[in-house]
């Protein structure tokens, strides 16, 4: 039997998802061992394979069919813009994509000025400012610690993920506008969904029941 391959986003989402699999009697074959350097894990008995990847790579693996199923944040799915079936909201990994900055930068949103916006999510940011706000901005792509940008004067505002809000608070920044609500999602390759419909649907149904 061809295994169904599942791509998990490394880190907290993978840990939560592997717990979910365990709760429905699916042994992830060592993928939840925090000390392992192995990249791929197979439960031959159940015909399942798991691997861990960086978030933005998960939609890529699923789009090309190298993974049948992916577990990834909604932010990453939208940012990567790949054609995939999004079949289940797992409800965890809940957070918000927001426009943030110091209170003094609120004026830039009110009078639609040409400003710089730093983000890890240039596509989401472009879509929000162009299509929702009709405001022209310069987008600066960063890869982490986005909150630094307005503090050191790289950008007036940022678009970033806010979960507890403590990173913003500790750096004197605020949520100024909400862009999108986010959570972890299950995505499926479009061909796999047809070819392996029964096994994939059964797995999704069991995950859904356990939530
Ligand atoms: C994320 C995000 C914020 C922070 C939000 O960063 O980019 O910086 O978490 O969480 P909070 O609202 O609970 O404080 P992450 O820790 O993933 O690291 P990064 O800055 O390197 O992207």
Coordinates of N, CA and C and ligand atoms in Angstrom, one line a residue:
X1 N 0.8 -1.2 0.0 CA 0.0 0.0 0.0 C 0.9 1.3 0.0
X2 N 0.6 2.2 -0.9 CA 1.3 3.4 -0.9 C 1.0 4.2 0.3
X3 N 2.1 4.7 1.1 CA 1.8 5.4 2.3 C 1.2 6.8 2.0
X4 N 0.3 7.3 2.8 CA -0.1 8.7 2.8 C 0.9 9.5 3.5
X5 N 1.5 10.5 2.9 CA 2.5 11.3 3.5 C 2.0 12.6 4.0
X6 N 2.4 12.9 5.3 CA 1.9 14.1 6.0 C 3.0 15.0 6.3
X7 N 3.0 16.3 5.9 CA 4.0 17.3 6.2 C 3.5 18.1 7.3
X8 N 4.4 18.2 8.4 CA 4.0 18.9 9.6 C 4.9 20.2 9.7
X9 N 4.3 21.3 10.1 CA 5.1 22.5 10.4 C 5.9 22.3 11.7
X10 N 7.2 22.3 11.5 CA 8.1 22.2 12.7 C 7.7 23.1 13.9
X11 N 7.9 22.6 15.1 CA 7.7 23.5 16.2 C 6.4 23.2 16.9
X12 N 5.8 24.2 17.4 CA 4.6 24.0 18.3 C 3.4 23.4 17.5
X13 N 3.2 23.7 16.3 CA 2.1 23.1 15.5 C 2.3 21.6 15.3
X14 N 3.6 21.2 15.1 CA 3.8 19.8 14.9 C 3.6 19.1 16.2
X15 N 4.0 19.7 17.3 CA 3.8 19.0 18.6 C 2.3 18.8 18.9
X16 N 1.5 19.8 18.7 CA 0.1 19.8 18.9 C -0.5 18.7 18.0
X17 N -0.1 18.7 16.8 CA -0.7 17.8 15.8 C -0.3 16.3 16.1
X18 N 0.9 16.1 16.5 CA 1.3 14.8 16.9 C 0.6 14.3 18.1
X19 N 0.3 15.2 19.0 CA -0.6 14.8 20.2 C -2.0 14.4 19.7
X20 N -2.5 15.2 18.7 CA -3.8 14.9 18.2 C -3.8 13.5 17.5
X21 N -2.7 13.2 16.8 CA -2.7 11.9 16.1 C -2.6 10.8 17.2
X22 N -1.8 11.0 18.2 CA -1.7 10.0 19.3 C -3.1 9.8 19.9
X23 N -3.9 10.9 20.1 CA -5.2 10.8 20.8 C -6.2 10.0 19.9
X24 N -5.9 9.8 18.6 CA -6.8 9.0 17.8 C -6.2 7.7 17.4
X25 N -5.2 7.3 18.2 CA -4.5 6.0 18.1 C -3.6 5.9 16.9
X26 N -3.1 7.0 16.4 CA -2.1 7.0 15.4 C -0.7 7.3 16.0
X27 N 0.2 6.2 15.9 CA 1.5 6.4 16.5 C 2.4 7.0 15.4
X28 N 2.9 8.2 15.7 CA 3.7 8.9 14.7 C 5.1 8.4 14.5
X29 N 5.4 7.2 14.9 CA 6.6 6.5 14.5 C 7.9 7.2 14.9
X30 N 7.9 7.9 16.0 CA 9.1 8.6 16.5 C 9.2 10.1 16.1
X31 N 8.2 10.6 15.3 CA 8.3 12.0 14.9 C 8.1 12.9 16.1
X32 N 7.6 12.4 17.2 CA 7.5 13.3 18.4 C 8.6 13.2 19.3
X33 N 9.7 12.5 18.9 CA 10.9 12.5 19.8 C 11.7 13.8 19.6
X34 N 11.7 14.6 20.7 CA 12.4 15.9 20.5 C 13.8 15.9 20.2
X35 N 14.5 14.8 20.5 CA 16.0 14.7 20.3 C 16.4 14.1 18.9
X36 N 15.4 13.7 18.1 CA 15.8 13.0 16.9 C 16.3 14.0 15.8
X37 N 17.2 13.5 15.0 CA 17.7 14.3 13.8 C 17.1 13.7 12.6
X38 N 16.3 12.7 12.7 CA 15.7 12.0 11.6 C 14.7 13.0 10.9
X39 N 14.5 12.9 9.6 CA 13.6 13.8 8.9 C 12.3 13.2 8.6
X40 N 12.3 11.9 8.4 CA 11.0 11.2 8.0 C 10.7 10.0 8.8
X41 N 9.4 9.8 9.1 CA 9.0 8.7 10.0 C 7.9 8.0 9.4
X42 N 8.0 6.6 9.4 CA 6.9 5.8 8.8 C 6.3 4.9 9.7
X43 N 5.0 4.9 9.8 CA 4.2 3.9 10.5 C 3.7 2.9 9.4
X44 N 4.4 1.8 9.1 CA 4.1 0.9 8.0 C 2.7 0.3 8.2
X45 N 2.4 0.0 9.4 CA 1.2 -0.7 9.7 C 0.0 0.1 9.3
X46 N 0.0 1.4 9.6 CA -1.1 2.3 9.2 C -0.9 2.9 7.8
X47 N 0.2 2.7 7.2 CA 0.4 3.2 5.9 C 0.5 4.7 5.9
X48 N 1.2 5.3 6.9 CA 1.3 6.7 7.1 C 2.8 7.1 7.2
X49 N 3.2 8.2 6.6 CA 4.6 8.7 6.7 C 4.4 10.2 7.2
X50 N 5.3 10.6 8.0 CA 5.3 12.0 8.5 C 6.7 12.6 8.3
X51 N 6.7 13.9 7.9 CA 7.9 14.6 8.0 C 7.7 16.0 8.5
X52 N 8.8 16.6 9.0 CA 8.8 18.0 9.5 C 9.4 18.9 8.6
X53 N 8.8 20.1 8.4 CA 9.4 21.0 7.4 C 9.1 22.4 8.0
X54 N 9.8 23.4 7.5 CA 9.6 24.8 7.8 C 8.2 25.2 7.3
X55 N 7.5 26.0 8.0 CA 6.1 26.4 7.6 C 6.0 26.8 6.1
X56 N 6.7 27.7 5.6 CA 6.5 28.1 4.2 C 6.8 27.0 3.2
X57 N 7.5 26.0 3.6 CA 7.8 24.8 2.7 C 6.6 23.8 2.7
X58 N 5.8 23.8 3.7 CA 4.7 22.8 3.7 C 3.8 22.9 2.5
X59 N 3.2 24.2 2.2 CA 2.4 24.2 1.0 C 3.1 23.8 -0.3
X60 N 4.4 24.0 -0.3 CA 5.2 23.6 -1.5 C 5.2 22.1 -1.6
X61 N 5.5 21.4 -0.6 CA 5.5 19.9 -0.6 C 4.1 19.4 -1.0
X62 N 3.1 20.0 -0.5 CA 1.7 19.5 -0.7 C 1.3 19.8 -2.2
X63 N 1.6 21.0 -2.6 CA 1.3 21.5 -4.0 C 1.9 20.5 -5.0
X64 N 3.1 20.1 -4.8 CA 3.8 19.2 -5.8 C 3.5 17.7 -5.6
X65 N 2.7 17.5 -4.5 CA 2.3 16.1 -4.3 C 3.4 15.2 -3.6
X66 N 4.5 15.9 -3.1 CA 5.5 15.2 -2.3 C 4.9 14.8 -0.9
X67 N 4.0 15.6 -0.5 CA 3.2 15.2 0.7 C 1.7 15.3 0.2
X68 N 0.9 14.3 0.7 CA -0.5 14.3 0.4 C -1.3 15.3 1.2
X69 N -0.8 15.4 2.5 CA -1.5 16.3 3.5 C -0.5 17.2 4.1
X70 N -0.9 18.4 4.5 CA 0.0 19.3 5.2 C -0.8 19.9 6.4
X71 N 0.0 20.2 7.5 CA -0.6 20.9 8.6 C 0.2 22.2 8.7
X72 N -0.5 23.3 8.6 CA 0.2 24.6 8.4 C -0.7 25.7 8.8
X73 N -0.1 26.8 9.2 CA -0.9 28.0 9.6 C -1.6 28.7 8.4
X74 N -2.8 29.2 8.7 CA -3.5 29.9 7.6 C -2.7 31.1 7.0
X75 N -1.9 31.7 7.9 CA -1.0 32.8 7.4 C -0.1 32.3 6.2
X76 N 0.5 31.2 6.5 CA 1.4 30.6 5.5 C 0.7 30.2 4.2
X77 N -0.5 29.6 4.4 CA -1.3 29.1 3.2 C -1.6 30.3 2.3
X78 N -2.0 31.4 2.9 CA -2.4 32.6 2.1 C -1.1 33.2 1.5
X79 N -0.1 33.4 2.3 CA 1.1 34.0 1.9 C 1.7 33.3 0.7
X80 N 1.7 31.9 0.8 CA 2.4 31.1 -0.3 C 1.5 31.0 -1.6
X81 N 0.2 31.2 -1.4 CA -0.8 31.2 -2.5 C -0.8 30.0 -3.4
X82 N -0.5 28.9 -2.9 CA -0.5 27.6 -3.8 C -1.9 27.1 -3.8
X83 N -2.2 26.4 -5.0 CA -3.5 25.7 -5.1 C -3.5 24.5 -4.3
X84 N -4.3 24.5 -3.3 CA -4.4 23.3 -2.3 C -5.9 23.3 -1.9
X85 N -6.3 22.1 -1.4 CA -7.6 22.1 -0.8 C -7.4 22.3 0.7
X86 N -8.1 23.3 1.3 CA -8.0 23.5 2.7 C -9.3 22.8 3.3
X87 N -9.0 21.7 4.1 CA -10.2 20.9 4.5 C -10.6 20.9 5.9
X88 N -9.7 21.4 6.8 CA -10.1 21.4 8.2 C -9.4 22.5 9.0
X89 N -10.1 23.2 9.8 CA -9.6 24.2 10.8 C -9.3 23.4 12.1
X90 N -8.1 23.3 12.5 CA -7.8 22.5 13.7 C -8.0 23.3 14.9
X91 N -8.2 24.6 14.8 CA -8.6 25.4 16.0 C -7.5 25.8 16.9
X92 N -6.3 25.2 16.8 CA -5.2 25.6 17.6 C -4.3 26.4 16.8
X93 N -3.2 26.9 17.5 CA -2.3 27.9 16.8 C -3.1 29.2 16.5
X94 N -4.1 29.5 17.3 CA -4.9 30.6 17.1 C -4.2 31.9 17.4
X95 N -4.2 32.9 16.4 CA -3.6 34.2 16.6 C -4.1 35.1 15.5
X96 N -3.6 36.3 15.5 CA -4.1 37.3 14.5 C -3.0 37.9 13.7
X97 N -3.2 38.2 12.4 CA -2.2 39.0 11.6 C -2.7 40.4 11.8
X98 N -1.8 41.3 12.2 CA -2.2 42.6 12.5 C -1.2 43.7 11.9
X99 N -1.7 44.9 11.7 CA -0.9 46.0 11.5 C -0.5 46.6 12.8
X100 N 0.8 46.7 13.1 CA 1.2 47.2 14.4 C 2.2 48.3 14.3
X101 N 2.3 49.1 15.4 CA 3.3 50.1 15.4 C 3.1 50.9 16.7
X102 N 3.9 52.0 16.9 CA 3.6 52.8 18.0 C 2.3 53.6 17.8
X103 N 1.7 54.0 18.9 CA 0.5 54.8 18.8 C 0.7 56.0 17.9
X104 N 1.9 56.6 17.9 CA 2.1 57.8 17.1 C 2.1 57.5 15.6
X105 N 2.1 56.2 15.2 CA 2.1 55.9 13.8 C 0.6 55.7 13.3
X106 N -0.4 55.8 14.1 CA -1.7 55.6 13.7 C -2.1 56.5 12.6
X107 N -1.6 57.7 12.7 CA -1.9 58.8 11.7 C -1.6 58.3 10.3
X108 N -0.6 57.5 10.1 CA -0.2 57.1 8.8 C -1.3 56.2 8.1
X109 N -2.1 55.5 9.0 CA -3.2 54.7 8.5 C -4.4 55.5 8.2
X110 N -4.5 56.6 8.9 CA -5.7 57.4 8.8 C -5.7 58.3 7.6
X111 N -4.5 58.9 7.3 CA -4.4 59.7 6.1 C -3.7 59.1 4.9
X112 N -3.6 57.8 4.9 CA -3.2 57.0 3.7 C -1.8 57.5 3.2
X113 N -0.9 57.8 4.0 CA 0.4 58.3 3.6 C 1.3 57.2 3.0
X114 N 2.2 57.6 2.2 CA 3.2 56.6 1.6 C 4.2 56.3 2.7
X115 N 4.2 55.1 3.2 CA 5.0 54.7 4.4 C 5.7 53.4 4.1
X116 N 6.7 53.0 4.9 CA 7.3 51.7 4.8 C 6.7 50.8 5.8
X117 N 6.4 49.6 5.4 CA 5.8 48.5 6.3 C 6.7 47.3 6.2
X118 N 7.2 46.9 7.4 CA 8.1 45.7 7.4 C 7.3 44.5 7.8
X119 N 7.6 43.4 7.2 CA 6.9 42.1 7.4 C 7.6 40.9 6.9
X120 N 7.2 39.8 7.5 CA 7.6 38.5 7.0 C 6.6 38.0 5.9
X121 N 5.5 38.8 5.7 CA 4.4 38.3 4.9 C 4.1 39.4 3.8
X122 N 5.0 39.6 2.8 CA 4.8 40.6 1.8 C 3.6 40.5 1.0
X123 N 3.1 39.3 0.6 CA 1.9 39.1 -0.2 C 0.7 39.5 0.6
X124 N 0.6 39.1 1.8 CA -0.6 39.4 2.6 C -0.6 41.0 2.8
X125 N 0.6 41.5 3.1 CA 0.7 42.9 3.4 C 0.3 43.8 2.1
X126 N 0.8 43.3 1.0 CA 0.5 44.0 -0.3 C -1.0 44.0 -0.5
X127 N -1.6 42.8 -0.4 CA -3.0 42.6 -0.6 C -3.9 43.5 0.3
X128 N -3.5 43.6 1.6 CA -4.2 44.4 2.5 C -4.2 45.9 2.2
X129 N -3.0 46.4 2.0 CA -2.8 47.8 1.7 C -3.4 48.2 0.4
X130 N -3.1 47.4 -0.6 CA -3.6 47.7 -2.0 C -5.1 47.6 -2.1
X131 N -5.6 46.4 -1.8 CA -7.0 46.1 -2.1 C -8.0 46.4 -1.0
X132 N -7.6 46.4 0.2 CA -8.5 46.8 1.3 C -8.5 48.2 1.6
X133 N -7.2 48.8 1.7 CA -7.1 50.1 2.2 C -6.8 51.1 1.1
X134 N -6.5 50.6 -0.1 CA -6.2 51.5 -1.2 C -5.1 52.5 -0.8
X135 N -4.1 52.0 -0.2 CA -3.0 52.9 0.3 C -1.7 52.3 -0.3
X136 N -0.9 53.1 -0.9 CA 0.4 52.7 -1.5 C 1.4 52.7 -0.4
X137 N 2.1 51.6 -0.2 CA 3.1 51.5 0.8 C 4.4 50.8 0.2
X138 N 5.5 51.0 0.8 CA 6.7 50.3 0.4 C 6.8 49.1 1.4
X139 N 6.9 47.9 0.9 CA 7.0 46.8 1.8 C 8.4 46.3 1.9
X140 N 8.9 46.1 3.1 CA 10.2 45.7 3.4 C 10.2 44.3 4.0
X141 N 10.7 43.3 3.3 CA 10.6 41.9 3.7 C 11.7 41.6 4.8
X142 N 11.3 41.1 5.9 CA 12.2 40.7 7.0 C 12.0 39.2 7.3
X143 N 12.9 38.6 8.1 CA 12.7 37.2 8.3 C 12.4 36.8 9.8
X144 N 12.4 37.8 10.6 CA 12.1 37.6 12.1 C 12.3 38.8 12.9
X145 N 11.9 38.8 14.1 CA 12.0 39.9 15.1 C 11.5 41.2 14.4
X146 N 10.3 41.1 13.8 CA 9.8 42.2 13.0 C 9.6 43.5 13.8
X147 N 9.3 43.2 15.1 CA 9.0 44.4 16.0 C 10.1 45.4 16.1
X148 N 11.3 44.9 15.7 CA 12.5 45.8 15.8 C 12.3 47.0 14.8
X149 N 11.7 46.7 13.6 CA 11.7 47.6 12.5 C 11.2 49.1 12.8
X150 N 10.1 49.2 13.5 CA 9.7 50.6 13.8 C 10.5 51.2 14.9
X151 N 11.1 50.4 15.8 CA 11.9 50.9 16.9 C 13.2 51.5 16.4
X152 N 13.8 50.9 15.4 CA 15.1 51.4 14.9 C 14.9 52.3 13.6
X153 N 13.7 52.5 13.2 CA 13.4 53.4 12.1 C 13.5 52.8 10.7
X154 N 13.4 51.5 10.6 CA 13.5 50.9 9.3 C 12.1 51.0 8.6
X155 N 11.0 51.0 9.4 CA 9.7 51.2 8.8 C 8.8 51.9 9.8
X156 N 7.7 52.5 9.3 CA 6.8 53.2 10.2 C 5.9 52.1 10.9
X157 N 5.5 51.1 10.2 CA 4.6 50.1 10.7 C 5.1 48.7 10.4
X158 N 4.5 47.7 11.0 CA 4.8 46.3 10.7 C 3.4 45.6 10.5
X159 N 3.5 44.5 9.7 CA 2.4 43.5 9.7 C 3.0 42.2 10.2
X160 N 2.4 41.7 11.3 CA 3.0 40.6 11.9 C 1.9 39.8 12.7
X161 N 2.3 38.6 13.2 CA 1.4 37.8 14.0 C 1.4 38.2 15.4
X162 N 0.2 38.3 16.0 CA 0.1 38.7 17.4 C -0.6 37.5 18.1
X163 N 0.0 37.0 19.1 CA -0.7 35.9 19.8 C -1.1 36.4 21.2
X164 N -0.2 36.5 22.1 CA -0.5 37.0 23.4 C -0.4 38.5 23.5
X165 N 0.3 39.1 22.6 CA 0.5 40.5 22.6 C 1.7 41.0 23.4
X166 N 2.4 40.0 24.0 CA 3.5 40.4 24.9 C 4.7 40.9 24.2
X167 N 5.0 40.5 23.0 CA 6.1 41.0 22.2 C 5.9 42.5 21.9
X168 N 4.7 42.8 21.5 CA 4.3 44.2 21.2 C 4.5 45.0 22.4
X169 N 3.9 44.6 23.5 CA 3.8 45.3 24.8 C 5.3 45.6 25.3
X170 N 6.1 44.6 25.3 CA 7.4 44.8 25.8 C 8.3 45.7 24.9
X171 N 7.8 46.0 23.7 CA 8.5 46.9 22.8 C 7.8 48.2 22.5
X172 N 6.8 48.5 23.3 CA 6.1 49.7 23.2 C 5.3 49.9 21.9
X173 N 4.8 48.8 21.4 CA 4.0 48.8 20.2 C 2.6 48.3 20.5
X174 N 1.7 48.6 19.5 CA 0.3 48.3 19.7 C -0.3 47.7 18.4
X175 N -1.4 47.0 18.6 CA -2.2 46.6 17.4 C -2.9 47.8 16.9
X176 N -2.8 48.1 15.6 CA -3.5 49.3 15.1 C -4.7 48.9 14.2
X177 N -4.5 47.8 13.5 CA -5.6 47.2 12.7 C -5.5 45.7 12.6
X178 N -6.6 45.0 12.5 CA -6.5 43.5 12.3 C -6.6 43.2 10.9
X179 N -5.7 42.3 10.4 CA -5.8 41.9 9.0 C -6.5 40.6 8.8
X180 N -6.2 39.6 9.6 CA -6.8 38.3 9.4 C -6.7 37.5 10.7
X181 N -7.8 36.7 11.0 CA -7.7 35.8 12.1 C -7.0 34.5 11.6
X182 N -6.2 33.9 12.4 CA -5.4 32.7 12.0 C -5.6 31.5 12.9
X183 N -5.3 30.3 12.3 CA -5.2 29.1 13.1 C -4.6 28.0 12.2
X184 N -4.3 26.9 12.8 CA -3.7 25.8 12.0 C -4.8 25.1 11.1
X185 N -4.4 24.8 9.9 CA -5.3 24.2 9.0 C -4.7 22.9 8.4
X186 N -5.6 22.0 7.9 CA -5.2 20.8 7.2 C -5.4 21.1 5.7
X187 N -4.3 21.0 4.9 CA -4.4 21.1 3.5 C -4.1 19.8 2.8
X188 N -4.7 19.6 1.6 CA -4.6 18.4 0.9 C -4.2 18.6 -0.6
X189 N -3.3 17.9 -1.1 CA -3.0 17.9 -2.5 C -4.2 17.6 -3.4
X190 N -4.5 18.3 -4.4 CA -5.7 18.2 -5.2 C -5.8 16.8 -5.9
X191 N -4.7 16.3 -6.4 CA -4.7 15.0 -7.0 C -4.9 13.9 -6.0
X192 N -4.2 14.0 -4.8 CA -4.3 13.0 -3.8 C -5.7 12.9 -3.3
X193 N -6.4 14.0 -3.2 CA -7.8 14.1 -2.8 C -8.7 13.2 -3.6
X194 N -8.4 13.1 -4.9 CA -9.1 12.3 -5.8 C -8.7 10.8 -5.7
X195 N -7.3 10.6 -5.8 CA -6.8 9.3 -5.9 C -6.9 8.5 -4.6
X196 N -6.8 9.2 -3.5 CA -6.8 8.5 -2.1 C -8.0 9.0 -1.3
X197 N -9.1 9.3 -2.0 CA -10.2 10.0 -1.3 C -10.6 9.3 0.0
X198 N -10.7 8.0 -0.1 CA -11.3 7.2 1.0 C -10.4 7.3 2.3
X199 N -9.1 7.0 2.1 CA -8.1 7.0 3.2 C -8.0 8.5 3.8
X200 N -7.9 9.5 2.9 CA -7.7 10.8 3.4 C -9.0 11.3 4.1
X201 N -10.1 11.1 3.5 CA -11.4 11.5 4.1 C -11.5 10.9 5.5
X202 N -11.2 9.6 5.6 CA -11.3 8.9 6.9 C -10.4 9.5 7.9
X203 N -9.2 9.8 7.5 CA -8.2 10.4 8.5 C -8.7 11.8 8.9
X204 N -9.2 12.6 8.0 CA -9.7 13.9 8.3 C -10.9 13.8 9.3
X205 N -11.8 12.9 9.0 CA -13.0 12.7 9.8 C -12.5 12.4 11.3
X206 N -11.6 11.5 11.4 CA -11.1 11.1 12.7 C -10.4 12.3 13.4
X207 N -9.7 13.1 12.7 CA -9.1 14.2 13.3 C -10.1 15.2 13.8
X208 N -11.1 15.4 13.0 CA -12.2 16.3 13.3 C -13.0 15.9 14.5
X209 N -13.3 14.6 14.6 CA -14.0 14.1 15.8 C -13.2 14.3 17.1
X210 N -11.9 14.3 17.0 CA -11.0 14.4 18.2 C -10.9 15.8 18.6
X211 N -11.2 16.8 17.8 CA -11.0 18.2 18.2 C -11.9 18.6 19.3
Ligands
LIG1 C1 6.1 35.6 16.5 C2 5.6 36.9 15.9 C3 5.7 37.8 17.0 C4 5.4 37.0 18.2 C5 4.0 37.2 18.7 O1 7.4 35.5 16.4 O2 6.3 37.2 14.7 O3 7.0 38.4 17.0 O4 5.6 35.6 17.8 O5 3.7 36.5 19.8 P1 3.1 37.2 21.1 O6 2.0 38.1 20.7 O7 2.6 36.0 22.0 O8 4.2 38.0 21.8 P2 8.3 34.2 16.6 O9 8.4 34.0 18.0 O10 7.7 33.1 15.8 O11 9.7 34.6 16.1 P3 10.2 35.6 14.9 O12 10.1 37.0 15.5 O13 11.6 35.2 14.7 O14 9.4 35.4 13.7

